[in-house]
Amino acid sequence: MEDGAILAELRGASGQTQRQVAERMSANQTRVSRIEAGDGDEADITAYLAAVGTPEAEALARLLALEWVHLPRPSLRHPDLEALVSVERGLGQVREFLDDGQVPTVLAGQAQLLDRRLEEAGRYLLSLDHEVVYVGEIGVGKTTAACRQAGLVLDEATASDLKGMLLDTGGGRTTLCDVRVETGERFALTVEPVSDEEIYKLVGEVCKGVFEKLSGETSPSTVEFRPAEEVERALRNMAGLPRPARARKGIFAAPDPAAELAKTFETLEAFTAEFAARLSLWRRSRRTVEFEGIDARAGRQWLRATFTGINNGRHEDFSLPDRITVTVPFALVSDARLSITVIDTRGVDGSAVRPDILLHMKDPRAVTLLCSKWGSAPDPSAQALLTHINETDADPALLDRVAIVALARLGDALSMRHDSGEAAEDVAEGYEIKLGQVEDALQKIGLAGINAFAFDASADDPGDLTAFVLERIVAVRKAQADAAQATVAAIAQMIGNRAEAEAMAALATVSGNLTRFADRKAGLRGARRHPYERLLGAVTSLHARTVWAATLRNGRFWNFDVFQYLGDGAAAEAKIRSTEVVVGLTAIIESDLDNGELETARGFLMQVHANAAQWEADFVNAARHHGAAVYLQPLSRAQELWDACEHDYGLGMGGYRAGVADRLRTWFEDNVELREELERRVARAWETSFIAPLRQAAGLSGESGSADGVPGQADQTRVEE
């Protein structure tokens, strides 16, 4: 059907009628109509295109004749079709080259490098799936912005009043968990629940806060035993113990039903058991619910009501959600060729350096929008997150996938002033001033170049924000397409070099330079800091209640994961240790690029330079993995340590976080063999992630030696797959 529609469009653009095309085909109009309906076979389509006879028809005929062997055949409407055609042809050329048993090793290593790089770019471009992730502090308005941008509103005509959002919005602490919105066939909701074990822990925290407040025997910090407000609200609603409305002038607050219930029990344990029983978790087994009607407006109203009920713990069939997937029967962006999912993350509470947010940011297919209030953009949590990412990750494209969104409210833009004191004349000028301030703030933390956008959900056209999002996605895809085209060019140069003795000599020189560098840098210099120092710094700076909640869970809490920080600590040190090597390699490559006698190796050198960034990223990620893995089992099972860390909280002695940090430091120092094991794994990761690929690209199969396949090279070792 799609091919037929494209043929009809092609004919229409040529100004010809079906009858005219049929006459040129020596066929009847019915046959042409059948072809345009998608019922034509290969011979029909070939004859049809020949009859149309335009340059565009000839180009389409060549495209349809292309046999897709190395990549799945993409849609003819694929936005990167031209690049994918180049990738398919390039893969065919390089693999045919590699299949030749007489390829010199120095070229085989290069060919394998180019093959892998080209296939990765092709696979990336082939997929049309992307995510737009909204991140922001509690109450900043990110959910409202997400709803406006994605059309998640009851009525577009009245959406500017911000009262008809389909997702639950409010003054902050509303979004209970990650909400994933995707396009499907109908309105539906799917819930992935929090585990029963974790729910009972949260219930214990709620009950401890209520029970000890009644006793009057604890310190003023007792309220900090409570979990996050949105979590407590949902649990109370699930148990039928909702918090009463706050007292207002002239109106006394109603009694707290949870407190009233607690008064009937002598022990905290008994009260907690009763609260937990009232949740009836065994009955809350439903995971999916769908709208059964066909009216779109009714479907939107149903979605809003059902989502709000689940998000607030008021739907008796659903447990406490850990993630909610919302399906809607319409596209979330204007470009129908792309498949876009919108993700609204749980509000940042204290620190944005959370496992869920970091996972989204590291997804190569996701664009992350860091939302900030107008006056503070980019706010401290966004700056801290960006700094953390910059220190602990080596993906060269990661920050290209991040943008700052300054969320404005009525009057914000016109309140802006230039440094001269002159006020903004209109909203557009006010936005320009604010974006300039955002740029200056990012420059101060060494992260200039991150894109920024200003948006007022109540006044601005949401299509402008969508266009900004699409620009970010298109830019990421274009970078991949450009890299693919550069690789194809390098393949052509490599194949041409094979028959040229001078070119082979140049490659031998380049290969020798790379080999000697790899030999010199095979051993990585020692770490500057212990991998746990970043964790200890977080312990002393995060909210005491957050630290305590993590100790209750042996180091793994949604808002503070000890093992994530251990992994990031190892990654940060790995990046510092590898950066010096990458700088040295870059200097050698740039020197060779400036050497006119090595011009024939230019494409190869550029590809090695591009791959070095990926090799470093692989090494840093390997170090991150090992940093968490080495400590996971021993530390998570150190029950006496966690019990001691938890015990001191709320006793009114002060210095809780410093005490936890001291206990953890002592444990790490007492288990020095774990640090030594981590260092062994990091050293091995350096060899396998960076040194080995560099040697292979230079034409080596072993861990040391010389490239072969050119005159004067003694070692004839072949590259092994």
mmCIF file of C-alpha atoms in Angstrom, residues 9-18 20-21 52 54:
data_model
loop_
_atom_site.group_PDB
_atom_site.id
_atom_site.type_symbol
_atom_site.label_atom_id
_atom_site.label_comp_id
_atom_site.label_asym_id
_atom_site.label_seq_id
_atom_site.Cartn_x
_atom_site.Cartn_y
_atom_site.Cartn_z
ATOM 1 C CA GLU A 9 2.392 10.833 -5.718
ATOM 2 C CA LEU A 10 5.258 10.514 -8.194
ATOM 3 C CA ARG A 11 2.861 10.395 -11.126
ATOM 4 C CA GLY A 12 0.892 13.329 -9.762
ATOM 5 C CA ALA A 13 4.064 15.409 -9.427
ATOM 6 C CA SER A 14 4.838 14.691 -13.084
ATOM 7 C CA GLY A 15 1.472 16.107 -14.179
ATOM 8 C CA GLN A 16 0.397 12.875 -15.875
ATOM 9 C CA THR A 17 -2.933 11.091 -15.557
ATOM 10 C CA GLN A 18 -3.454 7.395 -14.995
ATOM 11 C CA GLN A 20 -1.519 8.666 -19.972
ATOM 12 C CA VAL A 21 0.694 6.321 -17.973
ATOM 13 C CA VAL A 52 6.314 7.921 -15.934
ATOM 14 C CA THR A 54 10.859 11.474 -14.939
#
